[in-house]
mmCIF file of C-alpha atoms in Angstrom:
data_model
loop_
_atom_site.group_PDB
_atom_site.id
_atom_site.type_symbol
_atom_site.label_atom_id
_atom_site.label_comp_id
_atom_site.label_asym_id
_atom_site.label_seq_id
_atom_site.Cartn_x
_atom_site.Cartn_y
_atom_site.Cartn_z
ATOM 1 C CA UNK F 5 30.162 -10.977 -9.462
ATOM 2 C CA UNK F 6 29.469 -13.060 -6.351
ATOM 3 C CA UNK F 7 25.954 -14.446 -5.957
ATOM 4 C CA UNK F 8 25.441 -12.622 -2.658
ATOM 5 C CA UNK F 9 26.237 -9.283 -4.299
ATOM 6 C CA UNK F 10 23.876 -10.057 -7.205
ATOM 7 C CA UNK F 11 21.113 -10.868 -4.753
ATOM 8 C CA UNK F 12 21.599 -7.512 -3.003
ATOM 9 C CA UNK F 13 21.455 -5.633 -6.305
ATOM 10 C CA UNK F 14 18.375 -7.533 -7.487
ATOM 11 C CA UNK F 15 16.473 -6.733 -4.284
ATOM 12 C CA UNK F 16 17.554 -3.094 -4.440
ATOM 13 C CA UNK F 17 16.329 -2.821 -8.031
ATOM 14 C CA UNK F 18 12.953 -4.391 -7.200
ATOM 15 C CA UNK F 19 12.407 -2.281 -4.085
ATOM 16 C CA UNK F 20 13.301 0.990 -5.799
ATOM 17 C CA UNK F 21 11.635 0.420 -9.151
ATOM 18 C CA UNK F 22 8.922 -2.152 -8.552
ATOM 19 C CA UNK F 23 8.496 -5.366 -10.558
ATOM 20 C CA UNK F 24 11.281 -6.070 -13.033
ATOM 21 C CA UNK F 25 11.699 -8.438 -15.962
ATOM 22 C CA UNK F 26 14.423 -11.059 -16.108
ATOM 23 C CA UNK F 27 15.815 -9.444 -19.263
ATOM 24 C CA UNK F 28 16.075 -6.033 -17.578
ATOM 25 C CA UNK F 29 17.833 -7.452 -14.515
ATOM 26 C CA UNK F 30 20.170 -9.395 -16.794
ATOM 27 C CA UNK F 31 21.202 -6.215 -18.610
ATOM 28 C CA UNK F 32 21.586 -4.206 -15.387
ATOM 29 C CA UNK F 33 23.832 -6.794 -13.737
ATOM 30 C CA UNK F 34 25.688 -7.945 -16.835
ATOM 31 C CA UNK F 35 24.898 -11.638 -16.383
ATOM 32 C CA UNK F 36 22.863 -14.158 -18.350
ATOM 33 C CA UNK F 37 19.074 -14.485 -18.016
ATOM 34 C CA UNK F 38 19.619 -18.064 -16.802
ATOM 35 C CA UNK F 39 21.742 -16.777 -13.927
ATOM 36 C CA UNK F 40 19.075 -14.241 -13.003
ATOM 37 C CA UNK F 41 16.389 -16.946 -13.043
ATOM 38 C CA UNK F 42 18.445 -19.081 -10.648
ATOM 39 C CA UNK F 43 18.944 -16.052 -8.393
ATOM 40 C CA UNK F 44 15.198 -15.347 -8.380
ATOM 41 C CA UNK F 45 14.421 -18.939 -7.422
ATOM 42 C CA UNK F 46 16.837 -18.699 -4.488
ATOM 43 C CA UNK F 47 15.507 -15.337 -3.328
ATOM 44 C CA UNK F 48 11.927 -16.590 -3.545
ATOM 45 C CA UNK F 49 12.867 -19.620 -1.433
ATOM 46 C CA UNK F 50 14.249 -17.176 1.138
ATOM 47 C CA UNK F 51 10.940 -15.270 1.129
ATOM 48 C CA UNK F 52 12.482 -12.062 -0.208
ATOM 49 C CA UNK F 53 10.587 -11.820 -3.480
ATOM 50 C CA UNK F 54 7.790 -13.353 -5.509
ATOM 51 C CA UNK F 55 8.398 -14.551 -9.050
ATOM 52 C CA UNK F 56 5.830 -13.382 -11.577
ATOM 53 C CA UNK F 57 5.549 -14.068 -15.292
ATOM 54 C CA UNK F 58 8.841 -13.022 -16.869
ATOM 55 C CA UNK F 59 10.309 -11.446 -13.743
ATOM 56 C CA UNK F 60 9.850 -10.799 -10.034
ATOM 57 C CA UNK F 61 8.571 -8.372 -7.407
ATOM 58 C CA UNK F 62 10.103 -7.778 -3.964
ATOM 59 C CA UNK F 63 8.308 -8.723 -0.775
ATOM 60 C CA UNK F 64 7.804 -5.445 1.059
ATOM 61 C CA UNK F 65 5.358 -6.336 3.776
ATOM 62 C CA UNK F 66 7.889 -6.448 6.605
ATOM 63 C CA UNK F 67 10.351 -3.806 5.429
ATOM 64 C CA UNK F 68 10.843 -1.037 7.978
ATOM 65 C CA UNK F 69 8.620 1.979 7.334
ATOM 66 C CA UNK F 70 11.601 4.281 6.825
ATOM 67 C CA UNK F 71 12.930 2.074 4.023
ATOM 68 C CA UNK F 72 9.591 1.725 2.222
ATOM 69 C CA UNK F 73 8.976 5.471 2.543
ATOM 70 C CA UNK F 74 11.859 6.175 0.165
ATOM 71 C CA UNK F 75 10.433 4.011 -2.641
ATOM 72 C CA UNK F 76 8.304 5.399 -5.531
ATOM 73 C CA UNK F 77 7.732 8.729 -3.766
ATOM 74 C CA UNK F 78 6.623 10.644 -6.887
ATOM 75 C CA UNK F 79 4.020 8.005 -7.718
ATOM 76 C CA UNK F 80 2.679 7.969 -4.165
ATOM 77 C CA UNK F 81 2.507 11.771 -4.130
ATOM 78 C CA UNK F 82 0.432 11.834 -7.323
ATOM 79 C CA UNK F 83 -2.006 9.320 -5.844
ATOM 80 C CA UNK F 84 -2.142 11.158 -2.518
ATOM 81 C CA UNK F 85 -2.860 14.501 -4.170
ATOM 82 C CA UNK F 86 -5.822 13.072 -6.044
ATOM 83 C CA UNK F 87 -7.126 11.299 -2.942
ATOM 84 C CA UNK F 88 -6.954 14.453 -0.832
ATOM 85 C CA UNK F 89 -9.072 16.307 -3.396
ATOM 86 C CA UNK F 90 -11.854 13.761 -2.939
ATOM 87 C CA UNK F 91 -12.437 14.758 0.695
ATOM 88 C CA UNK F 92 -14.670 17.674 1.717
ATOM 89 C CA UNK F 93 -14.209 19.740 4.856
ATOM 90 C CA UNK F 94 -16.263 18.484 7.775
ATOM 91 C CA UNK F 95 -15.925 14.837 6.788
ATOM 92 C CA UNK F 96 -14.305 11.966 8.686
ATOM 93 C CA UNK F 97 -11.351 10.179 7.110
ATOM 94 C CA UNK F 98 -9.907 6.813 8.104
ATOM 95 C CA UNK F 99 -6.280 6.346 7.063
ATOM 96 C CA UNK F 100 -4.757 2.887 6.834
ATOM 97 C CA UNK F 101 -1.156 2.001 7.558
ATOM 98 C CA UNK F 102 1.511 2.452 4.922
ATOM 99 C CA UNK F 103 3.524 5.126 3.213
ATOM 100 C CA UNK F 104 0.926 6.282 0.679
ATOM 101 C CA UNK F 105 -1.490 7.053 3.519
ATOM 102 C CA UNK F 106 1.287 9.107 5.084
ATOM 103 C CA UNK F 107 1.768 11.048 1.839
ATOM 104 C CA UNK F 108 -1.988 11.687 1.859
ATOM 105 C CA UNK F 109 -1.896 12.915 5.469
ATOM 106 C CA UNK F 110 0.673 15.535 4.474
ATOM 107 C CA UNK F 111 -1.915 16.999 2.101
ATOM 108 C CA UNK F 112 -4.631 17.345 4.746
ATOM 109 C CA UNK F 113 -2.993 20.164 6.693
ATOM 110 C CA UNK F 114 -5.199 23.200 7.107
ATOM 111 C CA UNK F 115 -8.406 21.242 6.472
ATOM 112 C CA UNK F 116 -11.352 20.959 8.872
ATOM 113 C CA UNK F 117 -11.551 17.187 9.167
ATOM 114 C CA UNK F 118 -11.688 14.287 11.565
ATOM 115 C CA UNK F 119 -8.842 11.856 10.864
ATOM 116 C CA UNK F 120 -8.864 8.356 12.380
ATOM 117 C CA UNK F 121 -5.782 6.192 12.033
ATOM 118 C CA UNK F 122 -3.709 3.277 13.292
ATOM 119 C CA UNK F 123 -0.724 4.727 11.439
ATOM 120 C CA UNK F 124 1.719 6.276 13.910
ATOM 121 C CA UNK F 125 3.459 8.324 11.224
ATOM 122 C CA UNK F 126 0.117 9.841 10.200
ATOM 123 C CA UNK F 127 -0.511 10.686 13.852
ATOM 124 C CA UNK F 128 2.891 12.365 14.151
ATOM 125 C CA UNK F 129 2.313 14.311 10.935
ATOM 126 C CA UNK F 130 -1.064 15.717 12.023
ATOM 127 C CA UNK F 131 -0.666 15.945 15.809
ATOM 128 C CA UNK F 132 0.065 19.694 15.816
ATOM 129 C CA UNK F 133 -2.646 20.664 13.303
ATOM 130 C CA UNK F 134 -5.354 22.158 15.512
ATOM 131 C CA UNK F 135 -7.908 22.225 12.711
ATOM 132 C CA UNK F 136 -7.958 18.435 12.544
ATOM 133 C CA UNK F 137 -9.759 16.282 15.097
ATOM 134 C CA UNK F 138 -7.302 13.425 15.381
ATOM 135 C CA UNK F 139 -8.301 9.975 16.648
ATOM 136 C CA UNK F 140 -5.483 7.497 17.281
ATOM 137 C CA UNK F 141 -6.655 3.902 17.525
ATOM 138 C CA UNK F 142 -5.288 1.773 20.361
ATOM 139 C CA UNK F 143 -3.504 -1.528 19.981
ATOM 140 C CA UNK F 144 -0.194 -3.339 19.987
ATOM 141 C CA UNK F 145 2.631 -1.353 18.400
ATOM 142 C CA UNK F 146 4.490 -2.741 15.374
ATOM 143 C CA UNK F 147 7.580 -0.610 15.856
ATOM 144 C CA UNK F 148 9.316 -1.183 12.539
ATOM 145 C CA UNK F 149 6.205 -0.541 10.483
ATOM 146 C CA UNK F 150 4.843 2.220 12.762
ATOM 147 C CA UNK F 151 1.346 0.787 13.096
ATOM 148 C CA UNK F 152 -1.114 -0.402 15.744
ATOM 149 C CA UNK F 153 -2.752 -3.819 15.470
ATOM 150 C CA UNK F 154 -4.693 -6.409 17.420
ATOM 151 C CA UNK F 155 -8.082 -6.835 19.078
ATOM 152 C CA UNK F 156 -7.867 -3.444 20.823
ATOM 153 C CA UNK F 157 -7.551 -1.718 17.438
ATOM 154 C CA UNK F 158 -10.491 -3.700 16.064
ATOM 155 C CA UNK F 159 -12.622 -2.942 19.156
ATOM 156 C CA UNK F 160 -11.879 0.771 18.808
ATOM 157 C CA UNK F 161 -12.975 0.702 15.176
ATOM 158 C CA UNK F 162 -16.336 -0.873 16.047
ATOM 159 C CA UNK F 163 -17.183 2.273 18.020
ATOM 160 C CA UNK F 164 -16.501 4.612 15.099
ATOM 161 C CA UNK F 165 -17.755 5.639 11.664
ATOM 162 C CA UNK F 166 -15.888 7.193 8.735
ATOM 163 C CA UNK F 167 -17.064 8.886 5.559
ATOM 164 C CA UNK F 168 -13.919 7.746 3.747
ATOM 165 C CA UNK F 169 -11.399 4.957 4.140
ATOM 166 C CA UNK F 170 -8.144 5.253 2.255
ATOM 167 C CA UNK F 171 -6.828 1.718 2.156
ATOM 168 C CA UNK F 172 -3.323 0.497 1.348
ATOM 169 C CA UNK F 173 -2.318 -2.839 -0.131
ATOM 170 C CA UNK F 174 0.610 -5.092 -0.922
ATOM 171 C CA UNK F 175 -0.970 -6.304 -4.145
ATOM 172 C CA UNK F 176 -4.104 -6.525 -6.272
ATOM 173 C CA UNK F 177 -4.768 -9.860 -7.938
ATOM 174 C CA UNK F 178 -6.166 -10.125 -11.494
ATOM 175 C CA UNK F 179 -9.603 -10.912 -10.060
ATOM 176 C CA UNK F 180 -9.550 -7.658 -8.105
ATOM 177 C CA UNK F 181 -8.779 -9.215 -4.720
ATOM 178 C CA UNK F 182 -6.877 -6.909 -2.370
ATOM 179 C CA UNK F 183 -3.957 -8.708 -0.680
ATOM 180 C CA UNK F 184 -1.518 -8.123 2.157
ATOM 181 C CA UNK F 185 1.800 -9.701 3.065
ATOM 182 C CA UNK F 186 1.315 -9.265 6.816
ATOM 183 C CA UNK F 187 -1.445 -11.424 8.287
ATOM 184 C CA UNK F 188 -1.686 -9.441 11.533
ATOM 185 C CA UNK F 189 -2.776 -6.309 9.639
ATOM 186 C CA UNK F 190 -5.651 -8.010 7.773
ATOM 187 C CA UNK F 191 -8.297 -8.034 10.574
ATOM 188 C CA UNK F 192 -7.708 -4.316 11.173
ATOM 189 C CA UNK F 193 -8.126 -3.529 7.484
ATOM 190 C CA UNK F 194 -11.347 -5.553 7.360
ATOM 191 C CA UNK F 195 -12.672 -3.724 10.427
ATOM 192 C CA UNK F 196 -11.859 -0.404 8.741
ATOM 193 C CA UNK F 197 -13.861 -1.407 5.680
ATOM 194 C CA UNK F 198 -16.904 -2.315 7.786
ATOM 195 C CA UNK F 199 -17.146 1.119 9.430
ATOM 196 C CA UNK F 200 -16.578 3.248 6.317
ATOM 197 C CA UNK F 201 -19.128 4.609 3.849
ATOM 198 C CA UNK F 202 -16.711 4.773 0.929
ATOM 199 C CA UNK F 203 -13.562 2.702 0.480
ATOM 200 C CA UNK F 204 -10.767 4.043 -1.721
ATOM 201 C CA UNK F 205 -7.820 1.790 -2.517
ATOM 202 C CA UNK F 206 -4.510 3.609 -3.023
ATOM 203 C CA UNK F 207 -2.320 1.437 -5.250
ATOM 204 C CA UNK F 208 0.657 2.463 -7.343
ATOM 205 C CA UNK F 209 1.617 0.503 -10.441
ATOM 206 C CA UNK F 210 3.904 -1.844 -8.503
ATOM 207 C CA UNK F 211 0.849 -3.240 -6.679
ATOM 208 C CA UNK F 212 -0.519 -4.850 -9.867
ATOM 209 C CA UNK F 213 -0.103 -7.724 -9.084
ATOM 210 C CA UNK F 214 2.287 -6.874 -6.262
ATOM 211 C CA UNK F 215 2.603 -9.356 -3.405
ATOM 212 C CA UNK F 216 0.602 -10.805 -0.546
ATOM 213 C CA UNK F 217 -0.658 -14.153 0.663
ATOM 214 C CA UNK F 218 -3.572 -12.933 2.809
ATOM 215 C CA UNK F 219 -6.803 -11.664 1.268
ATOM 216 C CA UNK F 220 -8.117 -8.421 2.727
ATOM 217 C CA UNK F 221 -11.255 -8.058 0.610
ATOM 218 C CA UNK F 222 -12.731 -8.538 -2.831
ATOM 219 C CA UNK F 223 -13.452 -5.873 -5.432
ATOM 220 C CA UNK F 224 -17.080 -5.710 -4.271
ATOM 221 C CA UNK F 225 -15.847 -4.015 -1.062
ATOM 222 C CA UNK F 226 -14.209 -1.142 -2.951
ATOM 223 C CA UNK F 227 -15.732 2.035 -4.334
ATOM 224 C CA UNK F 228 -12.688 3.620 -5.990
ATOM 225 C CA UNK F 229 -9.151 2.610 -6.922
ATOM 226 C CA UNK F 230 -6.680 5.479 -7.336
ATOM 227 C CA UNK F 231 -3.497 4.470 -9.138
ATOM 228 C CA UNK F 232 -0.740 6.075 -11.183
ATOM 229 C CA UNK F 233 -0.876 3.630 -14.092
ATOM 230 C CA UNK F 234 -3.545 1.537 -15.796
ATOM 231 C CA UNK F 235 -4.105 -1.881 -14.253
ATOM 232 C CA UNK F 236 -3.776 -4.820 -16.605
ATOM 233 C CA UNK F 237 -6.930 -5.421 -18.684
ATOM 234 C CA UNK F 238 -8.037 -8.465 -16.673
ATOM 235 C CA UNK F 239 -7.783 -6.653 -13.337
ATOM 236 C CA UNK F 240 -9.387 -3.501 -14.670
ATOM 237 C CA UNK F 241 -12.314 -5.514 -16.083
ATOM 238 C CA UNK F 242 -12.797 -7.322 -12.744
ATOM 239 C CA UNK F 243 -12.857 -4.013 -10.886
ATOM 240 C CA UNK F 244 -15.257 -2.387 -13.316
ATOM 241 C CA UNK F 245 -17.544 -5.451 -13.272
ATOM 242 C CA UNK F 246 -17.784 -4.979 -9.485
ATOM 243 C CA UNK F 247 -18.745 -1.330 -9.974
ATOM 244 C CA UNK F 248 -15.391 0.060 -8.856
ATOM 245 C CA UNK F 249 -14.319 3.400 -10.305
ATOM 246 C CA UNK F 250 -10.712 3.209 -11.490
ATOM 247 C CA UNK F 251 -9.021 6.612 -11.463
ATOM 248 C CA UNK F 252 -5.619 7.479 -12.893
ATOM 249 C CA UNK F 253 -3.944 10.040 -10.654
ATOM 250 C CA UNK F 254 -3.194 13.178 -12.605
ATOM 251 C CA UNK F 255 -6.006 12.741 -15.090
ATOM 252 C CA UNK F 256 -8.325 15.704 -15.524
ATOM 253 C CA UNK F 257 -11.794 14.704 -14.401
ATOM 254 C CA UNK F 258 -14.754 15.790 -16.531
#
């Protein structure tokens, strides 16, 4: 198999299934672990993935929204369903960019809520729901990722208040730091945190540790993390030490 074809298959496997071990990729592609390791080094040099202990995770920060939306849908739906149940009618909800926030928006139909967002797909999903007061933040349009960014977005946020922020992420570090791959989105996320009473991080299993070079916030800025799988013990301890409630989507709450 040509190296270029292997690289395509490796990236497809990482984007569809999340982080993968060298041994698993070796078995899937029918080549030696040494070959896979060389491929991962090359792909990391090209900025297409990040190597982690024993394997790799794809860089997803700049993938088009439509492509990311097709990845790990069942996991995102489980997280979104739990998040939607946290909100009471009459409250204000701030929805971050990203595909999990979009899955959450789909579960808010028929509710009496105020929804604030810089996520154009969330806006399109809720625009015709007359029961929802919908606030679309201004800003520069990132067409591929369907979001609004920049100082106009941040200025808009300073005039607002939200009961809940549902925050997305590219990765959560072992110390509980929330990361993002796209630097231009970070100031908007930080502004969202400042104007929200409660901050809920939506993070599927692939986000532990996930990717990202830019720090959005520390665990002390979070109230709840909703995920579909337990974080590693170090990360979970860091979150709990900061007073963050870690919730597994689908668990029955007492």
